[in-house]
Coordinates of C-alpha atoms in Angstrom, one line a residue:
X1 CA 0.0 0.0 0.0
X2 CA 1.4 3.5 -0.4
X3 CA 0.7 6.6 1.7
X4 CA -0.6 10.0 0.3
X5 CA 3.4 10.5 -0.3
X6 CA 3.5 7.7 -2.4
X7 CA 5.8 5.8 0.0
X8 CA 5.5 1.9 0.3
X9 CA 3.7 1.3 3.1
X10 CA 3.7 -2.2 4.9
X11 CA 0.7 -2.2 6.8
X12 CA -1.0 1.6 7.5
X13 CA -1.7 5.0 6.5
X14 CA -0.4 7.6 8.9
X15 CA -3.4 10.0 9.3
X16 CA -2.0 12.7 11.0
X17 CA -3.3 16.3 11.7
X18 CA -1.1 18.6 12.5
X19 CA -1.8 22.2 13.8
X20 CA 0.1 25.6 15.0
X21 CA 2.5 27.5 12.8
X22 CA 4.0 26.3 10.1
X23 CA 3.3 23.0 10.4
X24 CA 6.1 21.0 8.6
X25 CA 4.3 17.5 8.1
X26 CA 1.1 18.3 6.2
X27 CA 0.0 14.5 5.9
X28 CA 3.1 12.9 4.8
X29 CA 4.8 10.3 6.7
X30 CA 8.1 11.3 7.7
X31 CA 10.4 8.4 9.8
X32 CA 11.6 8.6 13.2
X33 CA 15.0 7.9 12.2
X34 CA 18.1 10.3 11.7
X35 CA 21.1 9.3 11.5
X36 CA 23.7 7.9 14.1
X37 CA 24.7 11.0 15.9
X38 CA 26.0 12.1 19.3
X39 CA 24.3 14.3 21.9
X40 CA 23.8 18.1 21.0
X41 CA 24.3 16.6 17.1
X42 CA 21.7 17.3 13.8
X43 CA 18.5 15.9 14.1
X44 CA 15.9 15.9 11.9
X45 CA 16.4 18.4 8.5
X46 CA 19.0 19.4 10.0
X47 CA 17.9 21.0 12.9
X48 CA 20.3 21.8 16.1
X49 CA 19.6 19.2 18.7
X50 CA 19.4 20.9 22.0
X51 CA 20.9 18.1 24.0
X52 CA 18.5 18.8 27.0
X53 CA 15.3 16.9 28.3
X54 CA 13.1 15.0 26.1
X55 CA 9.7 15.1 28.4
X56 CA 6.5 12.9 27.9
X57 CA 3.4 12.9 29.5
X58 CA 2.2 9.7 29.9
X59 CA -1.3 8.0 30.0
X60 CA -0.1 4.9 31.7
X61 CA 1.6 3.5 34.8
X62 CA 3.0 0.2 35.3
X63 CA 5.2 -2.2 37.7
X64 CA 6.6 -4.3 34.9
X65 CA 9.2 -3.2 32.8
X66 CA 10.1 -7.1 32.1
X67 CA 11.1 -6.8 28.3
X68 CA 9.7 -10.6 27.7
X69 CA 6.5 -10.3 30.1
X70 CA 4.9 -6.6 29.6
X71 CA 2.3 -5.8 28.2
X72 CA 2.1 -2.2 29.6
X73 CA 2.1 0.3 27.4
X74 CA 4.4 2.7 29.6
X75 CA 7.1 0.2 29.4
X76 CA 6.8 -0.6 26.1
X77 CA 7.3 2.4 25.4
X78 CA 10.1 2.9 27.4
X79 CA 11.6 0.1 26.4
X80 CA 11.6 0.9 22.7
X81 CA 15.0 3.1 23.9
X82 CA 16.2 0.7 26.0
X83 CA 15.9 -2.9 24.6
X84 CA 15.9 -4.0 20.7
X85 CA 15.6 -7.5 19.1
X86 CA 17.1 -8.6 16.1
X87 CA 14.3 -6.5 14.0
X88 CA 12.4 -3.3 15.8
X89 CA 8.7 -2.2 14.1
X90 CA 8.4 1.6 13.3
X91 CA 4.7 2.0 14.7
X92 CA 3.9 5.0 12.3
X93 CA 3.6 2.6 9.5
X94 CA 4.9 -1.0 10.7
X95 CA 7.7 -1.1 8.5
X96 CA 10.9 -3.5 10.0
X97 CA 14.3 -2.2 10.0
X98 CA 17.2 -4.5 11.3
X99 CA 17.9 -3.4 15.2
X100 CA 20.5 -6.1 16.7
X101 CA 20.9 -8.1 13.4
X102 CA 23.4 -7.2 11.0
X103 CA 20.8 -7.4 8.1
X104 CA 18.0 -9.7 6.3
X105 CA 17.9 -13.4 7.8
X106 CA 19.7 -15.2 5.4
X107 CA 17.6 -18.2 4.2
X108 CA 18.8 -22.0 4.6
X109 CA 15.8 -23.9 3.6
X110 CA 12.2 -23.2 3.5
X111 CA 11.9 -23.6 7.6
X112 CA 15.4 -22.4 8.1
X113 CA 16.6 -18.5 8.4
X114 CA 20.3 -17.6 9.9
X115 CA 20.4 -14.1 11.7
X116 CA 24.2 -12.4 12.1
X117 CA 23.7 -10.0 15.4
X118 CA 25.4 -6.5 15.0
X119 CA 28.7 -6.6 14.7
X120 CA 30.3 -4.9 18.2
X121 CA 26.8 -4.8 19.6
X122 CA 27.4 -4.3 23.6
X123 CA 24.7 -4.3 26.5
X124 CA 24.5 -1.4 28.4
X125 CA 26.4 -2.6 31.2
X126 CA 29.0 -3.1 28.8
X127 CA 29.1 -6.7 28.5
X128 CA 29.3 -8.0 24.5
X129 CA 25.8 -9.4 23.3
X130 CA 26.1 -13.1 22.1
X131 CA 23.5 -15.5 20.6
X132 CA 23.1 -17.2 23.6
X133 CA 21.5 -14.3 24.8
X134 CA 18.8 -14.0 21.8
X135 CA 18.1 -17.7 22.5
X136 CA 17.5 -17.0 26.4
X137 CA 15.3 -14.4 25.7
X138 CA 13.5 -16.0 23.0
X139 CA 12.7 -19.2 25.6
X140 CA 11.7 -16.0 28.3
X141 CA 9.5 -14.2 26.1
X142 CA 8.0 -18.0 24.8
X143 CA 7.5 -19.6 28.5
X144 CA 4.5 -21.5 29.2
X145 CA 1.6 -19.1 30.2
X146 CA 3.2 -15.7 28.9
X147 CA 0.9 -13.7 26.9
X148 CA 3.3 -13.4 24.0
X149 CA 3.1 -17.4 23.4
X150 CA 0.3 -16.9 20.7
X151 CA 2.0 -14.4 18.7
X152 CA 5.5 -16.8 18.7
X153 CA 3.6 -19.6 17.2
X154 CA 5.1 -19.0 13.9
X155 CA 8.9 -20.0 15.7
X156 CA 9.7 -23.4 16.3
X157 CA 13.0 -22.7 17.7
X158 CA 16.1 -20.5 17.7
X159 CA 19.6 -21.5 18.5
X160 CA 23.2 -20.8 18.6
X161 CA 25.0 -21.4 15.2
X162 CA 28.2 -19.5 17.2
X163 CA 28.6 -16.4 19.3
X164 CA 27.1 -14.1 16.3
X165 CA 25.0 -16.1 14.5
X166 CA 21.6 -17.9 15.4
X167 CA 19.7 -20.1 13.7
X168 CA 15.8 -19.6 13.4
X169 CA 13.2 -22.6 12.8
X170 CA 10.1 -21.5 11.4
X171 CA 7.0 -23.8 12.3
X172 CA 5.3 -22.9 8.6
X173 CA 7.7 -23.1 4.9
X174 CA 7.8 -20.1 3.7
X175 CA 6.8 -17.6 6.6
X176 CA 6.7 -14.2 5.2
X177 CA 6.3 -12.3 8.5
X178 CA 9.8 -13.3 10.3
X179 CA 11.2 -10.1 11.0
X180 CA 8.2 -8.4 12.3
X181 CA 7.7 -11.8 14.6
X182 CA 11.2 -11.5 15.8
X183 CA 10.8 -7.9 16.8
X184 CA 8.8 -9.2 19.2
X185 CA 11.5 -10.9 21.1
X186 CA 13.5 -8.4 23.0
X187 CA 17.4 -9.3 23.7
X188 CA 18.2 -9.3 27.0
X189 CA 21.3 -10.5 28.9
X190 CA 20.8 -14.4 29.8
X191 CA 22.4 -13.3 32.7
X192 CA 19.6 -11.3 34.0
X193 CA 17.1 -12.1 36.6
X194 CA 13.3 -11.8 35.9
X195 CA 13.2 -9.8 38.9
X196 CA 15.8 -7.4 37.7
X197 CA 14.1 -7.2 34.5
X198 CA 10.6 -6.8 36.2
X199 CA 12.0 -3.7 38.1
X200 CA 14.6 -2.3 35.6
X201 CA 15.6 -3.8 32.4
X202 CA 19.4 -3.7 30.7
X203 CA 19.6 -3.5 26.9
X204 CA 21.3 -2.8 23.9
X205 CA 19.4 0.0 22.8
X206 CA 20.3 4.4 22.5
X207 CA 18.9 4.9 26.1
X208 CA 19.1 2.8 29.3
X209 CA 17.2 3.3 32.4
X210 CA 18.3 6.0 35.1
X211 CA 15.6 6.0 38.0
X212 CA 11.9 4.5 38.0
X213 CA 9.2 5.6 40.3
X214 CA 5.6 6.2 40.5
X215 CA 5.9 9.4 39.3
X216 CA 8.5 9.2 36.7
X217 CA 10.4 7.3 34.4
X218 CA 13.7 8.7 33.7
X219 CA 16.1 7.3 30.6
X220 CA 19.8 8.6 30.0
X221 CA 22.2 7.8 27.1
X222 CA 23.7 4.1 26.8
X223 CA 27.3 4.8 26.1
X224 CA 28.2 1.3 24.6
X225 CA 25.5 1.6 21.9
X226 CA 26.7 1.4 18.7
X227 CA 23.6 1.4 16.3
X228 CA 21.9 4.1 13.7
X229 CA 19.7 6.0 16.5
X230 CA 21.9 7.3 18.8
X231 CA 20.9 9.5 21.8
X232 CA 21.1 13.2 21.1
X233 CA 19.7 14.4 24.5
X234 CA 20.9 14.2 28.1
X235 CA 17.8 12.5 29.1
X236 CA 14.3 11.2 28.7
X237 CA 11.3 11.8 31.3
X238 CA 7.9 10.3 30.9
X239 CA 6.3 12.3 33.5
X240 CA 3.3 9.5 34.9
X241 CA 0.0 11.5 34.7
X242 CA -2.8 9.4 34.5
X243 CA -5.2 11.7 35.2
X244 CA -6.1 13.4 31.7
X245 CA -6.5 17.3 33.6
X246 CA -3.0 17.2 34.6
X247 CA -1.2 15.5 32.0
X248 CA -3.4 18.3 29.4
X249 CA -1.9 21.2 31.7
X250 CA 1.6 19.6 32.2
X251 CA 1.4 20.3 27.7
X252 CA -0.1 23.1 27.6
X253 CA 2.1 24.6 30.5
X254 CA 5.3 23.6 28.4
X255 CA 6.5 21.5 31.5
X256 CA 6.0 18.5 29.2
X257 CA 6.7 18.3 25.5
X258 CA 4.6 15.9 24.2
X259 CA 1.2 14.6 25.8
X260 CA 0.2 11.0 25.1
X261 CA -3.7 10.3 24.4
X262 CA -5.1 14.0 24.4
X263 CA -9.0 13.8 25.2
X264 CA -11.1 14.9 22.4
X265 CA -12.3 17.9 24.6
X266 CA -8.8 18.9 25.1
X267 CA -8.0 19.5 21.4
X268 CA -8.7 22.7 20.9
X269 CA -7.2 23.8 24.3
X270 CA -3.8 22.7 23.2
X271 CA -4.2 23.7 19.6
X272 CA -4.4 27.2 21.0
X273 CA -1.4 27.0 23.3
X274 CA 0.4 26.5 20.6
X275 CA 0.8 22.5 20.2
X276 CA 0.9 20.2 17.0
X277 CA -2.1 17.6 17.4
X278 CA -1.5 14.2 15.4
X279 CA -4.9 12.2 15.1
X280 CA -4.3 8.6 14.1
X281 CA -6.6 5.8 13.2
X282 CA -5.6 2.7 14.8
X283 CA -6.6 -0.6 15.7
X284 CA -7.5 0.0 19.2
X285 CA -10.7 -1.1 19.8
X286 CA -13.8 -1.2 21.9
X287 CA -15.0 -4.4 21.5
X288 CA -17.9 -7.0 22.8
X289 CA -17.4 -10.2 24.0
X290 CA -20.3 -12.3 24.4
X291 CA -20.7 -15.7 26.9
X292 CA -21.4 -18.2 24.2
X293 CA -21.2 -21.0 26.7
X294 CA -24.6 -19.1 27.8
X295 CA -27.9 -19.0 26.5
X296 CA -28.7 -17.0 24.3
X297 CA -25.5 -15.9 23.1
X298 CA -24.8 -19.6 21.8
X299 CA -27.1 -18.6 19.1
X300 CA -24.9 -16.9 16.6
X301 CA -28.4 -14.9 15.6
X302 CA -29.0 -13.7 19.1
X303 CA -24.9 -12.5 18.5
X304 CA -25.7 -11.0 15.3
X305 CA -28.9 -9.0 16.6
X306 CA -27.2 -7.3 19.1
X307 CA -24.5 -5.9 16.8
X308 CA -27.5 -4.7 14.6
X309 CA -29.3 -3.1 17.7
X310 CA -26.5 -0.5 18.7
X311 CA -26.4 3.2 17.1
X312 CA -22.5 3.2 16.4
X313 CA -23.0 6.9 15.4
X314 CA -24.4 8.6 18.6
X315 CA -21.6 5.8 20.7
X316 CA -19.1 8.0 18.3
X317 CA -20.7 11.2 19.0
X318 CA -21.4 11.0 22.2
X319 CA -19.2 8.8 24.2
X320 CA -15.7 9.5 21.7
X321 CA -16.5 13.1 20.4
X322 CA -15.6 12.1 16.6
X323 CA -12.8 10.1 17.4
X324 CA -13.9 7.0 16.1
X325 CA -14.7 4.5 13.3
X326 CA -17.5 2.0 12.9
X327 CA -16.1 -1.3 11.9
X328 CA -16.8 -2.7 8.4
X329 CA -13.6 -5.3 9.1
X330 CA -11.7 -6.7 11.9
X331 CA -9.3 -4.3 10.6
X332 CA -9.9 -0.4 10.0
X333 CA -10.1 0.8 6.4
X334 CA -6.7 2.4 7.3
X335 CA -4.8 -1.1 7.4
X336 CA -3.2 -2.4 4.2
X337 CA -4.7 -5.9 4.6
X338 CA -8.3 -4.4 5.4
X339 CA -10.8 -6.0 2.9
X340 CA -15.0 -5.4 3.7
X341 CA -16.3 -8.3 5.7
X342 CA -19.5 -10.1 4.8
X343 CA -21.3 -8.7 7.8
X344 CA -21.0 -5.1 7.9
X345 CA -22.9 -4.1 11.5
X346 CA -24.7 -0.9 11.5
X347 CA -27.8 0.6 14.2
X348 CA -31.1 -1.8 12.6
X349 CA -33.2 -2.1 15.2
X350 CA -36.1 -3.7 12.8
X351 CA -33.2 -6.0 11.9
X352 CA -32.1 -7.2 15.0
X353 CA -36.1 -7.7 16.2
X354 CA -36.0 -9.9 12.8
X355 CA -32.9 -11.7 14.4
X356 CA -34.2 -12.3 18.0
X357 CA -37.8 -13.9 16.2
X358 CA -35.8 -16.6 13.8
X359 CA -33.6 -17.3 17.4
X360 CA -37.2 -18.1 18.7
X361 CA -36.0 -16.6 22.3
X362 CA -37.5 -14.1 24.5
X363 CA -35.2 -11.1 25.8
X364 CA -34.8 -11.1 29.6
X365 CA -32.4 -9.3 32.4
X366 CA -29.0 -9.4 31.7
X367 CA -25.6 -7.9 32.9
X368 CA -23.4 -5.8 30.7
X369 CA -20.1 -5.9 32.3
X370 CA -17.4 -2.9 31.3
X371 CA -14.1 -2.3 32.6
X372 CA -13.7 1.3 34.2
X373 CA -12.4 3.0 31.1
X374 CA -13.7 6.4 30.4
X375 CA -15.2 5.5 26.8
X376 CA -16.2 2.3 27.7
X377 CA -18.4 4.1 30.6
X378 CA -19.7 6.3 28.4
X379 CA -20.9 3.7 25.6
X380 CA -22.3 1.4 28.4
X381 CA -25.3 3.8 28.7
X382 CA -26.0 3.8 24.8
X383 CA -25.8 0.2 24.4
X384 CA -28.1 0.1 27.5
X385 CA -30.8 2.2 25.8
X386 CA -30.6 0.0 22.8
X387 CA -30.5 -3.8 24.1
X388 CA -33.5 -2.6 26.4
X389 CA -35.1 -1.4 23.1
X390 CA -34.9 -4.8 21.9
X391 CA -36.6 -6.3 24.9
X392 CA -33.7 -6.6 27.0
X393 CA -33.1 -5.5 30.4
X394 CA -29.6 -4.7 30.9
X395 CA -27.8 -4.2 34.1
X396 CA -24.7 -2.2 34.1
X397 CA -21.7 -3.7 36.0
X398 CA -18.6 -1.7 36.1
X399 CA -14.9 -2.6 37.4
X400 CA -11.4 -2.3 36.7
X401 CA -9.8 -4.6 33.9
X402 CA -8.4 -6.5 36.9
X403 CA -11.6 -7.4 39.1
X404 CA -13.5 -8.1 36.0
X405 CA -11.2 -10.1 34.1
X406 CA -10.3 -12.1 37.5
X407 CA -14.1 -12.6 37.7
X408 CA -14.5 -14.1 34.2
X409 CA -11.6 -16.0 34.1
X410 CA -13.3 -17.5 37.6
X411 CA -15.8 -18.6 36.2
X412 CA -18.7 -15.7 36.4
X413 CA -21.4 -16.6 33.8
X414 CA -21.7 -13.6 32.9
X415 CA -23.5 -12.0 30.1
X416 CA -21.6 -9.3 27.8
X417 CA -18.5 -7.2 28.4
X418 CA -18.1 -4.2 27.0
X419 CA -14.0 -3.3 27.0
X420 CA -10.9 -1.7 25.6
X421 CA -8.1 -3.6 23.6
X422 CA -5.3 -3.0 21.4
X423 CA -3.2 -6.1 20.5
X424 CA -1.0 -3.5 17.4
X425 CA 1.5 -2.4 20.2
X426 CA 2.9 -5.7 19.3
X427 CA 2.4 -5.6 15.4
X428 CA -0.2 -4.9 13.3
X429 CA -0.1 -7.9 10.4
X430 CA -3.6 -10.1 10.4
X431 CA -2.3 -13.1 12.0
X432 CA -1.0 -11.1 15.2
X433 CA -4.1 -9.4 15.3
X434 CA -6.2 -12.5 14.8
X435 CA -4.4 -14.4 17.2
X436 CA -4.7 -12.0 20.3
X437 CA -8.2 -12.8 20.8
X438 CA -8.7 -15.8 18.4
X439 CA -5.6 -17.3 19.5
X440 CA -6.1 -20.6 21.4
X441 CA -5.5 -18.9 24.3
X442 CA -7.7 -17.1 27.3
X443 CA -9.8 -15.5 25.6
X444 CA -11.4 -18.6 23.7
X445 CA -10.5 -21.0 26.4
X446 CA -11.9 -19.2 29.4
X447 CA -13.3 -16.2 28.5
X448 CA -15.4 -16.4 25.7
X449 CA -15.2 -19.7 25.7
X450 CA -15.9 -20.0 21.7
X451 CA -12.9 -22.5 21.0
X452 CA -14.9 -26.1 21.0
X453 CA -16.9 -24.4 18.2
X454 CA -16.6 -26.2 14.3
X455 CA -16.5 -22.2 13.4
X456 CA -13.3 -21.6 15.6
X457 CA -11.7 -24.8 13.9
X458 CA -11.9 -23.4 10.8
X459 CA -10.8 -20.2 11.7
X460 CA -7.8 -21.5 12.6
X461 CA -7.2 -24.1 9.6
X462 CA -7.5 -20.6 7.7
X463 CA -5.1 -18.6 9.6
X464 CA -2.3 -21.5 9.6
X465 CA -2.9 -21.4 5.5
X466 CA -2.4 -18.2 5.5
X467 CA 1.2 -18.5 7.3
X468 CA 2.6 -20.3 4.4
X469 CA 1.0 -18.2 1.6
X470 CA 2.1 -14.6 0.0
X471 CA 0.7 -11.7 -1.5
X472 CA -2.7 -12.1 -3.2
X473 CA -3.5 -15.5 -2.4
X474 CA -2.3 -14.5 1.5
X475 CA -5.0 -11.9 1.5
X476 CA -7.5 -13.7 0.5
X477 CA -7.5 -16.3 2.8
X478 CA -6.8 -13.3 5.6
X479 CA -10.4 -11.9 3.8
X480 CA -12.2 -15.6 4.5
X481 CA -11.0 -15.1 8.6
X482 CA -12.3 -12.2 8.5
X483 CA -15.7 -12.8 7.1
X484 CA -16.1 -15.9 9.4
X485 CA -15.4 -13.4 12.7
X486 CA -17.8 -11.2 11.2
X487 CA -20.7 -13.8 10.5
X488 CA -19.9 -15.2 14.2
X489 CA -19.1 -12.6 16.6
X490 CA -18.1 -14.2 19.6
X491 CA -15.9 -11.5 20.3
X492 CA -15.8 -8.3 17.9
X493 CA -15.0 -4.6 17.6
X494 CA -18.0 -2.3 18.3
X495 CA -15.9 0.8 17.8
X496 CA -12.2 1.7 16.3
X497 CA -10.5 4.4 18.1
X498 CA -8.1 6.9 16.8
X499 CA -5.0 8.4 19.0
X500 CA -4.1 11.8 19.4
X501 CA -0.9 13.1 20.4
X502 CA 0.1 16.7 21.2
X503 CA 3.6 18.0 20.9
X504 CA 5.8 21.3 21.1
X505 CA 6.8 20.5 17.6
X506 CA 6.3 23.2 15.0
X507 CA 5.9 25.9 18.0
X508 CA 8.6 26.1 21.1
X509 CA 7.4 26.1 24.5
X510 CA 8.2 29.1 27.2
X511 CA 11.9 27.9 27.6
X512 CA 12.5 28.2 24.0
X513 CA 12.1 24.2 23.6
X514 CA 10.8 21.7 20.4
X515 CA 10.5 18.8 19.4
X516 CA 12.4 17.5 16.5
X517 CA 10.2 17.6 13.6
X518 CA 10.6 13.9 12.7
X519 CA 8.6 13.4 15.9
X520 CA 5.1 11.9 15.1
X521 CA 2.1 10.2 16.9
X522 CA 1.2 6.6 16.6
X523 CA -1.9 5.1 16.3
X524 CA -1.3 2.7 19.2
X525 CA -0.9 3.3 22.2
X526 CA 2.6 4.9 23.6
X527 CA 5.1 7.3 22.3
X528 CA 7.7 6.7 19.7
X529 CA 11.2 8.6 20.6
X530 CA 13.3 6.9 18.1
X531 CA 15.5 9.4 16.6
X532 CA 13.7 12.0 18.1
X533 CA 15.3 14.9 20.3
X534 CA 15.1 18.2 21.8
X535 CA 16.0 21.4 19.3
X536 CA 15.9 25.0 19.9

């Protein structure tokens, strides 16, 4: 796919809006990159890096920095300074570039890829990486129980050819997604404790941790790295404001230069301070999950009328302020492998009365669960008023992601949930994506509980086809998963989000500070500082 620059794209269109003066960008993509350099060197288009603070707000807190384990997004955004595997993913369009590899895998056979790591490559500690430690981190990252076990799948195995070389098996010939799989895997020393890892991880990449804290995160320059993104500022702070009112004023104030996830309502606050706002569509999504293990939702038609019962539009308008898609995919129409499902949802209420008649059941009380995110709250009253339209009457149970996910995966029979999710912090290719929720994993085993079905089997016989296939014929049995998730629903997007990141980019802040203008939001959630620095 290519964007509006005509620049190959791998997997999605950066839709960015950018405001204040003389904004730089329009709606081209530019990369985080810039060439190896030294603090207080050229950043982007040859701008003076100011070799001073580089100062985030954040969204998210977390205890778990674990490289292998995490699924926060503060520390994986953090750690996208601090650790690299072989390949890293560029988030604005989910391109690969080789990161701890010395180039391409070489390939041996169909199964069989050889990876050189970076010649000279050193741990921030200053201790020479070595294969052995890509293979101990590979067996961290694939343990038993770890939530990144689905999305390893495609890797039978990797091993030690010698100290600079490992050897990859693939579990499907031909597997055209390697690199972005292997980005997954994070090198860390084999050395390392999980513990140490938990609480503050070592790595090979431009930045390495200073102090952590419930209140900050602070990142300094590695001295022993020796790759294309070197640090060009003294440090990095992610200043932890969960709370939306102070990380908007922390922006707007100048004490932060970038704000993660600016509320819809904030927009215009921060446009007229003087900040850049990037909108992105992404994959994030607001999805329902429905009990099929409980009548009625083990009728796919009961499934189906629901979908048709909600008014996506006034959810979007009222519960997201615009900032929002209605699904007509799995993927957004902003993903290179989207293709229209078969079922395309939208608010039917005649419909979905048609639906519940040919189910033959009558609508009775039932509990919507929802985590305690602020959308989700906000759609929960929608969806209320229009399952109680069709007959139902729904109970609203709200809780944070841990109580209620510790409840299903109890055993609650519960009803519906009503949630947040956004797998593309890890990669944003089909099979990823399917497999978060599709996977054989939690979510099918315990949660929805959808994976004894005939529908699941062949959902899966599809996505292990698609493994070994390229290009068009890929894509087209990527469509048929896609048109069997829509047609079943056990578990399905009601809304798509888009992210929106503010930044002293194209205007300084009171002290005279930017951002470099190759700085960019994402579309999932985090901050990519890749490259990016401080200027005056």
């Amino acid at each position: 796919m290519k964007d509006l620059m005509g620049k190959n794209l791998s997997r999605r269109t950066f839709l960015g809006v950018s405001s204040g003066v003389a904004a730089v960008a329009g709606l081209g993509l530019v990369g985080c990159g810039g060439g190896s350099g030294s603090n207080g060197g050229s950043s982007a288009g040859g701008e003076k890096a100011a070799g001073g603070t580089l100062t985030v707000g954040t969204a998210y807190a977390t205890q778990n920095y674990h490289p292998s384990t995490t699924s926060s997004a503060l520390a994986l955004s953090a750690n996208m300074n601090v650790v690299e595997g072989l390949y890293e993913l560029d988030f604005h369009d989910y391109s690969t570039r080789a990161a701890l590899a010395a180039g391409d895998p070489t390939k041996v056979d169909d199964t069989t890829f050889e990876v050189k790591l970076r010649d000279g490559a050193k741990f921030s500690d200053g201790t020479d990486v070595k294969a052995e430690d890509v293979v101990s981190s590979f067996k961290r990252a694939n343990a038993e129980g770890n939530i990144y076990v689905s999305m390893l799948t495609p890797i039978a195995s990797i091993e030690a050819k010698d100290d600079t070389t490992v050897t990859v098996k693939t579990a499907f010939p031909d597997f055209s997604l390697l690199k972005e799989r292997l980005a997954i895997v994070k090198v860390v020393p084999s050395s390392a404790t999980d513990e140490d890892l938990t609480a503050k991880p070592t790595g090979t990449g431009p930045w390495m941790y200073d102090e952590i804290t419930d209140a900050s995160v602070t990142l300094v320059p590695n001295p022993n790295y020796n790759g294309e993104f070197a640090a060009k500022d003294e440090k990095i702070r992610y200043d932890v404001l969960k709370d939306a009112t102070a990380r908007v004023t922390a922006a707007q104030e100048g004490t932060d230069l970038i704000c993660e996830s600016v509320p819809a309502d904030s927009i215009d606050q921060l446009k007229s301070a003087g900040l850049s706002i990037d909108t992105v569509q992404g994959f994030g999504t607001r999805f329902m999950m429905f009990n099929v293990k409980k009548a009625p939702w083990d009728n796919v038609k009961v499934r189906q009328a629901v979908m048709y019962a909600l008014n996506y539009d006034q959810m979007i308008s009222n519960a997201l302020a615009g900032m929002a898609s209605t699904p007509s995919c799995y993927l957004p129409e902003t993903f290179t492998n989207y293709n229209k499902a078969s079922m395309v949802y939208s608010y039917d209420q005649e419909k979905a009365k048609s639906l519940i008649a040919e189910a033959g059941i009558t609508p009775g009380a039932i509990t919507l669960r929802t985590t305690d995110n602020d959308q989700v709250v906000a759609m929960s009253t929608q969806i209320k008023n229009d399952l109680d339209a069709l007959g139902f009457d729904v109970s609203i149970q709200t809780d944070t992601s841990a109580a209620t996910y510790a409840a299903i995966d109890g055993g609650e029979a519960y009803d519906l949930l009503l949630a947040p999710g956004d797998p593309s912090c890890f990669g944003a290719d089909p099979d990823l994506l399917l497999n978060w929720w599709y996977g054989n994993n939690t979510w099918m085993q315990k949660r929805c509980v959808w994976n004894d079905s005939p529908e699941f089997a062949k959902l899966h016989e599809l996505m292990d086809q698609a493994l070994s296939q390229t290009g068009d014929e890929q894509q087209k049995t990527w469509n048929q998963c896609f048109d069997l998730i829509s047609e079943n629903v056990p578990l399905y997007p009601v809304l798509q989000v888009q992210t929106t990141t503010g930044s002293w980019r194209d205007t300084a802040n009171g002290d005279g500070t930017k951002v470099s203008s190759d700085f960019k939001g994402i579309g999932t959630t985090g901050i990519s500082l890749i490259g990016v620095s401080t200027t005056k």
